[in-house]
Short mmCIF file of C-alpha atoms and ligand atoms in Angstrom, two decimals:
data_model
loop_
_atom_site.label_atom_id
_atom_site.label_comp_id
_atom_site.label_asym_id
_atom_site.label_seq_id
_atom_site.Cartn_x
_atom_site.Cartn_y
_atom_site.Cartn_z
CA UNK A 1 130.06 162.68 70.95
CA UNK A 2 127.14 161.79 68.93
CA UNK A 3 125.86 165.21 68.45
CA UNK A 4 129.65 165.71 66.97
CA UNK A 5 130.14 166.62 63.24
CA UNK A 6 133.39 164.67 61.64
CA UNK A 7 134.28 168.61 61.07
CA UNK A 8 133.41 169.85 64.13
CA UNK A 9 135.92 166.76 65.66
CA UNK A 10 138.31 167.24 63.11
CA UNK A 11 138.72 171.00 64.01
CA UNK A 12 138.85 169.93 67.85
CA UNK A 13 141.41 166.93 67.50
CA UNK A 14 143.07 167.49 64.52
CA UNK A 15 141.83 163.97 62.64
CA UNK A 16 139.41 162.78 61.75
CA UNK A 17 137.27 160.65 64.25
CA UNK A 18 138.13 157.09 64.40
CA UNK A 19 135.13 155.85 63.95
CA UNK A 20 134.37 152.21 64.73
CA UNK A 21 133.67 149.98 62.31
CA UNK A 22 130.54 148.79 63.17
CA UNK A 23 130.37 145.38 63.12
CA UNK A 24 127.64 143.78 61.24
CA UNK A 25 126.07 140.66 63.27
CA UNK A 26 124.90 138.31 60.61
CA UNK A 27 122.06 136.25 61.99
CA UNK A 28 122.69 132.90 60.01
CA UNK A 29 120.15 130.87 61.95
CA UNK A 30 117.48 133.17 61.73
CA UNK A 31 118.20 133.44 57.97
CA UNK A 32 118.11 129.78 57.28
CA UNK A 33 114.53 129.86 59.46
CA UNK A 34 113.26 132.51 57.38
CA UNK A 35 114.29 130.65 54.24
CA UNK A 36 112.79 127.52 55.34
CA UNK A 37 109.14 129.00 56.18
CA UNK A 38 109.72 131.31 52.90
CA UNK A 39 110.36 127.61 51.18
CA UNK A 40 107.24 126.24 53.01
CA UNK A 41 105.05 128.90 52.17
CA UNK A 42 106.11 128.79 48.42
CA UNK A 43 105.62 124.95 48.28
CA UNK A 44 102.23 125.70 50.09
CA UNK A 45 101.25 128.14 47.76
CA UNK A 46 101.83 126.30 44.84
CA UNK A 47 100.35 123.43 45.74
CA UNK A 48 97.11 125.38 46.67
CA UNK A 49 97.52 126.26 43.07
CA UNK A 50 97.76 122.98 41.66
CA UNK A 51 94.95 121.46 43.60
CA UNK A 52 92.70 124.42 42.16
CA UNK A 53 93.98 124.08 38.64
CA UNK A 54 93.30 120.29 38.96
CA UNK A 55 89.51 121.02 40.38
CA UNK A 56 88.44 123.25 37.63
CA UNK A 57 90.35 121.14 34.85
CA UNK A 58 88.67 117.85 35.99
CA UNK A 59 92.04 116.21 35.48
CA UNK A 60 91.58 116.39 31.44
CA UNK A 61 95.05 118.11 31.58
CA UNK A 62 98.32 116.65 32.37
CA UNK A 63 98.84 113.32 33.21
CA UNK A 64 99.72 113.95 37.14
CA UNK A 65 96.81 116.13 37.54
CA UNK A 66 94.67 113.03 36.23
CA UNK A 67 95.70 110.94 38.83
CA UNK A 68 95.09 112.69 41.43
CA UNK A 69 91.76 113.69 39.62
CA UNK A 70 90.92 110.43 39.67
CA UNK A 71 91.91 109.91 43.43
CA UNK A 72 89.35 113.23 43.78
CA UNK A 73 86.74 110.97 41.68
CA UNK A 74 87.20 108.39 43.92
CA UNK A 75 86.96 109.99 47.17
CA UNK A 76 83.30 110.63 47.02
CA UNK A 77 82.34 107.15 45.71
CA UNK A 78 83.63 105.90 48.81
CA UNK A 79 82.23 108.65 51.02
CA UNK A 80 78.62 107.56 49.27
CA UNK A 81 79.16 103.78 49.96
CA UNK A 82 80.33 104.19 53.23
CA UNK A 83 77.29 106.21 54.15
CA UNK A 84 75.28 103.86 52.25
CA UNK A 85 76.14 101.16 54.43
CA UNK A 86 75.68 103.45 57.05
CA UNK A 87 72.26 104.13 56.16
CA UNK A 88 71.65 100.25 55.58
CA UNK A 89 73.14 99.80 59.49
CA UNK A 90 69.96 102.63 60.48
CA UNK A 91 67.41 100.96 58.72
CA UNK A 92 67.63 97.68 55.98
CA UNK A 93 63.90 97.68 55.24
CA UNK A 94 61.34 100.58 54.62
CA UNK A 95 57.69 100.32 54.72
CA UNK A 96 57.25 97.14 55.87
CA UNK A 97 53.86 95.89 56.21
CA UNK A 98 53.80 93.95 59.01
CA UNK A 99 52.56 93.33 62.89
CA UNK A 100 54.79 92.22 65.25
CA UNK A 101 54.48 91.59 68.57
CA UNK A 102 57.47 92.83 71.00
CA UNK A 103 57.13 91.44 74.39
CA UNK A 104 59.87 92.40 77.17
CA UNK A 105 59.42 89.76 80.06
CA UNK A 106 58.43 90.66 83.80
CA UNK A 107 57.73 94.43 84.92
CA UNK A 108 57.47 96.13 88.14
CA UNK A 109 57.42 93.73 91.27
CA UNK A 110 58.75 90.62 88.88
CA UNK A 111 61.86 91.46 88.49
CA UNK A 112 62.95 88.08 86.69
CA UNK A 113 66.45 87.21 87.06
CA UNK A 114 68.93 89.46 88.78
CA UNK A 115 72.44 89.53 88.53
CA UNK A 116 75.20 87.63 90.68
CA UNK A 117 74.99 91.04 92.55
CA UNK A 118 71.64 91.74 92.55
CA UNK A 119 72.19 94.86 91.44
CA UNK A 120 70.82 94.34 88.04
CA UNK A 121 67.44 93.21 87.13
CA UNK A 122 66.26 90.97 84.22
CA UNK A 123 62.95 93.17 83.33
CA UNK A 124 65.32 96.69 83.17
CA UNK A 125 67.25 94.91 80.75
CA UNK A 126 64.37 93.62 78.69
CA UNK A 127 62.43 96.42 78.70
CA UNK A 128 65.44 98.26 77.66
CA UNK A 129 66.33 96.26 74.30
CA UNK A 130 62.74 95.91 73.26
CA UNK A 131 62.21 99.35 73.04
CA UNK A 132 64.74 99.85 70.60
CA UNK A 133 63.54 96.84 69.00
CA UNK A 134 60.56 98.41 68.63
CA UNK A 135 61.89 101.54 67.47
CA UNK A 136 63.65 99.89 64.89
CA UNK A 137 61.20 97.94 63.58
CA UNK A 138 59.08 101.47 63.46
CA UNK A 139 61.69 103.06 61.45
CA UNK A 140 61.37 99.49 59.13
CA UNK A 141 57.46 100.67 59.12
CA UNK A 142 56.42 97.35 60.78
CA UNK A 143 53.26 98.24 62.98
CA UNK A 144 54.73 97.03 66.36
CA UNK A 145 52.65 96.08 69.67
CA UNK A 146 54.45 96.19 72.89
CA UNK A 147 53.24 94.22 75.87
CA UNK A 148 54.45 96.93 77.97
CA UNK A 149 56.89 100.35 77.49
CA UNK A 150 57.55 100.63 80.97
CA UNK A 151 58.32 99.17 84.25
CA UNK A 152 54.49 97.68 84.91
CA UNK A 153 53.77 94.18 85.57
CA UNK A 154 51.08 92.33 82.85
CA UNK A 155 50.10 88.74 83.44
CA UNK A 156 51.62 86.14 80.63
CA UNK A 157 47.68 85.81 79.49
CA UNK A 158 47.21 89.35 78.99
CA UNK A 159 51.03 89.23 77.12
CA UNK A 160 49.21 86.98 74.67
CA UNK A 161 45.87 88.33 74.37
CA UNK A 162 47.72 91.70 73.59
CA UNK A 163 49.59 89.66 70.81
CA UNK A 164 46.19 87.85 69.10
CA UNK A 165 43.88 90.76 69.88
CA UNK A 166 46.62 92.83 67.61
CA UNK A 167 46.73 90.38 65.10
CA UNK A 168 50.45 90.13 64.92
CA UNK A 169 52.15 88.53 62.91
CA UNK A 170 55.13 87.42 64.57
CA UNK A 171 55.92 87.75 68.51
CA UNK A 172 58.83 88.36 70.07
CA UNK A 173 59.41 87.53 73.77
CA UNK A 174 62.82 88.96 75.08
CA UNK A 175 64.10 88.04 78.51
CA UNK A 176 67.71 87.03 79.87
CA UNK A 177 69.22 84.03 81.62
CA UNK A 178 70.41 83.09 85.38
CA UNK A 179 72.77 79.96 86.57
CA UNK A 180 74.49 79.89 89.60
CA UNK A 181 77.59 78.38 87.84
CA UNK A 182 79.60 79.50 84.82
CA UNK A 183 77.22 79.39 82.03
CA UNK A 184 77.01 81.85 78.83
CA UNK A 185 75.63 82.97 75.60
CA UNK A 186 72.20 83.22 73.83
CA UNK A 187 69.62 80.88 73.08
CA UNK A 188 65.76 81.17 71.84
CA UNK A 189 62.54 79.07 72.99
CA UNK A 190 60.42 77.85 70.50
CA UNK A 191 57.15 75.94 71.34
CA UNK A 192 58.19 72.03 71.99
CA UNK A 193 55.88 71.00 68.78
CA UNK A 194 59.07 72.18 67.08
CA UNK A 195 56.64 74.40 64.40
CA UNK A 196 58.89 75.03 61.45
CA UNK A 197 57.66 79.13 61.35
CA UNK A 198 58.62 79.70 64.87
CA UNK A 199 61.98 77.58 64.47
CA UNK A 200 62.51 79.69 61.67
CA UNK A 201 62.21 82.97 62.98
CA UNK A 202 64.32 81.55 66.43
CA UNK A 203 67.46 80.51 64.05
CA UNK A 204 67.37 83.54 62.40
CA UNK A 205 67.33 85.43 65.35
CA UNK A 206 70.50 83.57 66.60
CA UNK A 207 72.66 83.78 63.30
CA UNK A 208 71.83 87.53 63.81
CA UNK A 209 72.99 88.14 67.08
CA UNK A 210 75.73 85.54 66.69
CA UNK A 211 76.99 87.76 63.76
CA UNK A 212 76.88 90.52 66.33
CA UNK A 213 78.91 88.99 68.28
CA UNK A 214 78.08 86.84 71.42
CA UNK A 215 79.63 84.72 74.17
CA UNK A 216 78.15 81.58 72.77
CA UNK A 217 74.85 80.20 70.65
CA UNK A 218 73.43 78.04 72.79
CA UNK A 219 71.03 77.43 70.20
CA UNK A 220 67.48 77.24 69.46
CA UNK A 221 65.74 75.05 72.55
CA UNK A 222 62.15 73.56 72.80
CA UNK A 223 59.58 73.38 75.41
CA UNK A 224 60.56 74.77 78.64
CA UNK A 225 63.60 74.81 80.37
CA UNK A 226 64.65 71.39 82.45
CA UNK A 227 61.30 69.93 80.65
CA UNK A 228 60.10 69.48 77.01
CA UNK A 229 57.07 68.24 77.79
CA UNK A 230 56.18 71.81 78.70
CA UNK A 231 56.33 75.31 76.87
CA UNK A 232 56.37 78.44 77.72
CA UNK A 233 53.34 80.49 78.31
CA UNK A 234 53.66 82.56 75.60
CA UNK A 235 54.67 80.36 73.35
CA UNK A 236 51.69 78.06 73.87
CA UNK A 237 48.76 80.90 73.82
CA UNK A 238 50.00 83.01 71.28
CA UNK A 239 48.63 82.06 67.53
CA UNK A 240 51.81 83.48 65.19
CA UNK A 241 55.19 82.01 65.05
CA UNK A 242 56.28 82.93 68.90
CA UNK A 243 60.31 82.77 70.34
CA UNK A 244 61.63 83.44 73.52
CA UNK A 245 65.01 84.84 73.08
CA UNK A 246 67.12 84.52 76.36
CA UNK A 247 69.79 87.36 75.36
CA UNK A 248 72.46 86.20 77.27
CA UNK A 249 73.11 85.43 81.18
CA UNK A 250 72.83 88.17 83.46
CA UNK A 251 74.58 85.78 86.15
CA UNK A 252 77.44 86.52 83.96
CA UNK A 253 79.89 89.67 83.69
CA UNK A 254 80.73 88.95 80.09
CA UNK A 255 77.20 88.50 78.66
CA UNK A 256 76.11 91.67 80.58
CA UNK A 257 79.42 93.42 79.22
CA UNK A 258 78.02 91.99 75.97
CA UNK A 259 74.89 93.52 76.31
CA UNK A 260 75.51 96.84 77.34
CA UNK A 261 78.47 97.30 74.46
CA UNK A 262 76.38 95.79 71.51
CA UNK A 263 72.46 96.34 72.54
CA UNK A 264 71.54 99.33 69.78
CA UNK A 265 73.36 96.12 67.32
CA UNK A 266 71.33 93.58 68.86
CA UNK A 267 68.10 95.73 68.69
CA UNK A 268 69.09 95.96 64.70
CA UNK A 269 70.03 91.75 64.79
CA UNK A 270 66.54 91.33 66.38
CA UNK A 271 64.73 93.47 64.15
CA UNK A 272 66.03 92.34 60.48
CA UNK A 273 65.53 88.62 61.70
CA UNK A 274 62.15 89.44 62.52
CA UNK A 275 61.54 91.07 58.96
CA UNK A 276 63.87 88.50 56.95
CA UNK A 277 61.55 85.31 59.00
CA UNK A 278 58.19 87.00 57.64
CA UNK A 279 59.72 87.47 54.03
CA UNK A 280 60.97 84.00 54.08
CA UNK A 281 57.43 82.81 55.38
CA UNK A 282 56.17 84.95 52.24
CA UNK A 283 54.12 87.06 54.35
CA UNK A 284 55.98 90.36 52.90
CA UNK A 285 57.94 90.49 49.89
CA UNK A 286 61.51 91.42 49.58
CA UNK A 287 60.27 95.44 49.59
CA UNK A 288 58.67 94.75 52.45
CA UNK A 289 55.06 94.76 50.30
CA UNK A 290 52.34 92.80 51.95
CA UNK A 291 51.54 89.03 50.29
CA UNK A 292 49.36 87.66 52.66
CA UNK A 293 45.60 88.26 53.50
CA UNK A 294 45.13 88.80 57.63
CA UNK A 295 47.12 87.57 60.40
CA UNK A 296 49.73 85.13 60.10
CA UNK A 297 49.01 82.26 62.18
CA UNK A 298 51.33 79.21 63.02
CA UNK A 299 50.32 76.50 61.44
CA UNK A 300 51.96 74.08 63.71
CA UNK A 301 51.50 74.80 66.83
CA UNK A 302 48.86 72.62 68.23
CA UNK A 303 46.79 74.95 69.26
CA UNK A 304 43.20 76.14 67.41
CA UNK A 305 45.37 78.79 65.32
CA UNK A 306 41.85 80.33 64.34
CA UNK A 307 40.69 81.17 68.15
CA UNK A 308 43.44 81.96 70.47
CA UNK A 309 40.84 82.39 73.51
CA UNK A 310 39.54 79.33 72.98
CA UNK A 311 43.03 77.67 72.85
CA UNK A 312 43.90 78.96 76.40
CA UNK A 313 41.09 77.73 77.62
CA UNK A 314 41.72 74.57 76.23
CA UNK A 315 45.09 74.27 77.56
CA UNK A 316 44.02 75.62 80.87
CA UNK A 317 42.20 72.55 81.63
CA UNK A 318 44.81 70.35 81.44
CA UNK A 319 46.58 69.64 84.52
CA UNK A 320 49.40 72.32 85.77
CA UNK A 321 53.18 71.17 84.97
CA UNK A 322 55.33 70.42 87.52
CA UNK A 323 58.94 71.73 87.68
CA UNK A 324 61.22 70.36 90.07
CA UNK A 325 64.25 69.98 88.12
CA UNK A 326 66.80 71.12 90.46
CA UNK A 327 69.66 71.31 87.30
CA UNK A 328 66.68 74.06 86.27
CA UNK A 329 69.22 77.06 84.94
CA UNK A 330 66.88 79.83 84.76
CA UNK A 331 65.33 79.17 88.10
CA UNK A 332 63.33 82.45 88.44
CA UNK A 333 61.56 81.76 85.19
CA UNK A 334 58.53 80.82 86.03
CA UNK A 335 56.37 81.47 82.63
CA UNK A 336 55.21 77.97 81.67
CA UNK A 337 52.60 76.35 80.68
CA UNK A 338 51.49 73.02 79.56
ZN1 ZN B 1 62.67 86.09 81.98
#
């Protein structure tokens, strides 16, 4: 039929052919979708439009377009504050001119404290923070000593002739706690002549990491653990304000949970205390610009500040200390000395 002409089928049938009216399916719904992108598009397009008109005009124009000039204006003032204080998180201080002393307690076959597990040990943990201590402080400028960057084993003597021999300025001992019960949080060692530098530089170090964020700030502590009648070693033959910071207990899952989370914000804590103690103790300015002439030494402690050898020896011929404090927390410390 379709090759048919309407002649051809007239002539055939005698009328014309009936033709159906084809019925014209009207698609409403996929009109109204094609409006609604059509809409879209047209709303797209002219706000593209806009935005461009209102980049090249600098919002001078219309009202409207000034506002959300100014929101434009605004965005990057916040994007460079933001990375300011990023940038102040990396480093607060530049070209610092300063020694300090980093010290990570134990190495190789002393393993300090372990954890409940003993899984984890105290010198991995140590070693671990003071390195990016010390790589902080680097990026600072400070000039930083380390007793050891790696898992070896140096006597507390050598820990401190390291420090003096360098000249440092300030030392830095970092180790973490043990109990067999429930005990948390951070606290820092100070020599038990209570030297105001070395307290100092201790409190500092604890509002720091307390503004971190810790379990609990168990304060600055002197002497030696169960006795203040001792010190620690390297707190007695070291000639510069000296702390032990105990950075929390590894005998606990929440300090070591602590730890791990907030250790590159620690490192920072650590660091800036450091830095803000020897500005406060006007051995470096505000900038970071040297004040002083030579080492800092610590007044205070009642050691022979000018001759650190002669100072060990001196304290090596007094009788040893006895520890036999069984309430003793840290029990696998063993780093004292009268
Ligand atoms: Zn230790």
């Amino acid at each position: 039929m379709n090759g048919m002409s309407d002649e051809e089928f007239q002539r055939i049938y005698g009328r014309p052919p009936r033709r159906k009216k084809k019925k014209v399916k009207i698609y409403w719904n996929r009109i109204f979708i094609a409006l609604v992108i059509l809409v879209g598009i047209i709303i797209g397009f002219v706000k593209l439009v806009t935005f461009a008109v209102d980049k090249i005009s600098g919002g001078e124009k219309a009202a409207p377009i000034a506002a959300s000039a100014a929101e434009n204006k605004k965005k990057p003032d916040t994007d460079k504050k933001s990375s300011e204080q990023e940038k102040e998180q990396k480093i607060s201080y530049s070209g610092v001119e300063l020694i300090v002393c980093v010290d990570p307690g134990h190495g190789d076959h002393d393993g300090g404290t372990t954890s409940k597990d003993g899984q984890r040990f105290e010198k991995d943990d140590n070693l671990a923070i003071a390195l990016k201590v010390q790589q902080y402080l680097e990026k600072c400028g400070v000039t930083v000593v380390m007793t050891r960057t790696d898992d070896t084993f140096v006597e507390l003597g050598d820990r401190c002739q390291i420090a003096n021999d360098a000249k440092a300025d300030l030392m830095l001992c970092l180790h973490r706690n043990s109990y067999g019960g429930n005990i948390s949080g951070v606290e820092a060692w100070v020599h038990n002549s209570r030297p105001a530098a070395d307290t100092l530089m201790a409190e500092k170090i604890l509002e720091k990491l307390e503004q971190v964020g810790v379990s609990a700030n168990r304060g600055v502590q002197y002497g030696y653990v169960g006795n203040e009648d001792i010190n620690y070693y390297i707190n007695n033959d070291t000639v510069m304000p000296s702390c032990l910071v105990e950075m929390g207990f590894l005998t606990d899952d929440n300090d070591n949970w602590l730890f791990d989370e907030n250790i590159d914000e620690y490192s920072v804590a650590l660091g800036d205390a450091v830095i803000e103690t020897a500005i406060e103790l006007g051995i470096i300015d505000g900038s970071g610009k040297r004040l002083t002439q030579g080492q800092y030494l610590s007044q205070e402690k009642p050691i022979n500040n000018n001759d650190s050898s002669s100072a060990a020896e001196a304290w090596a011929e007094m009788t040893e200390p006895s520890v036999t404090d069984d309430e003793v927390y840290n029990t696998q410390e063993n780093e004292y000395a009268r």
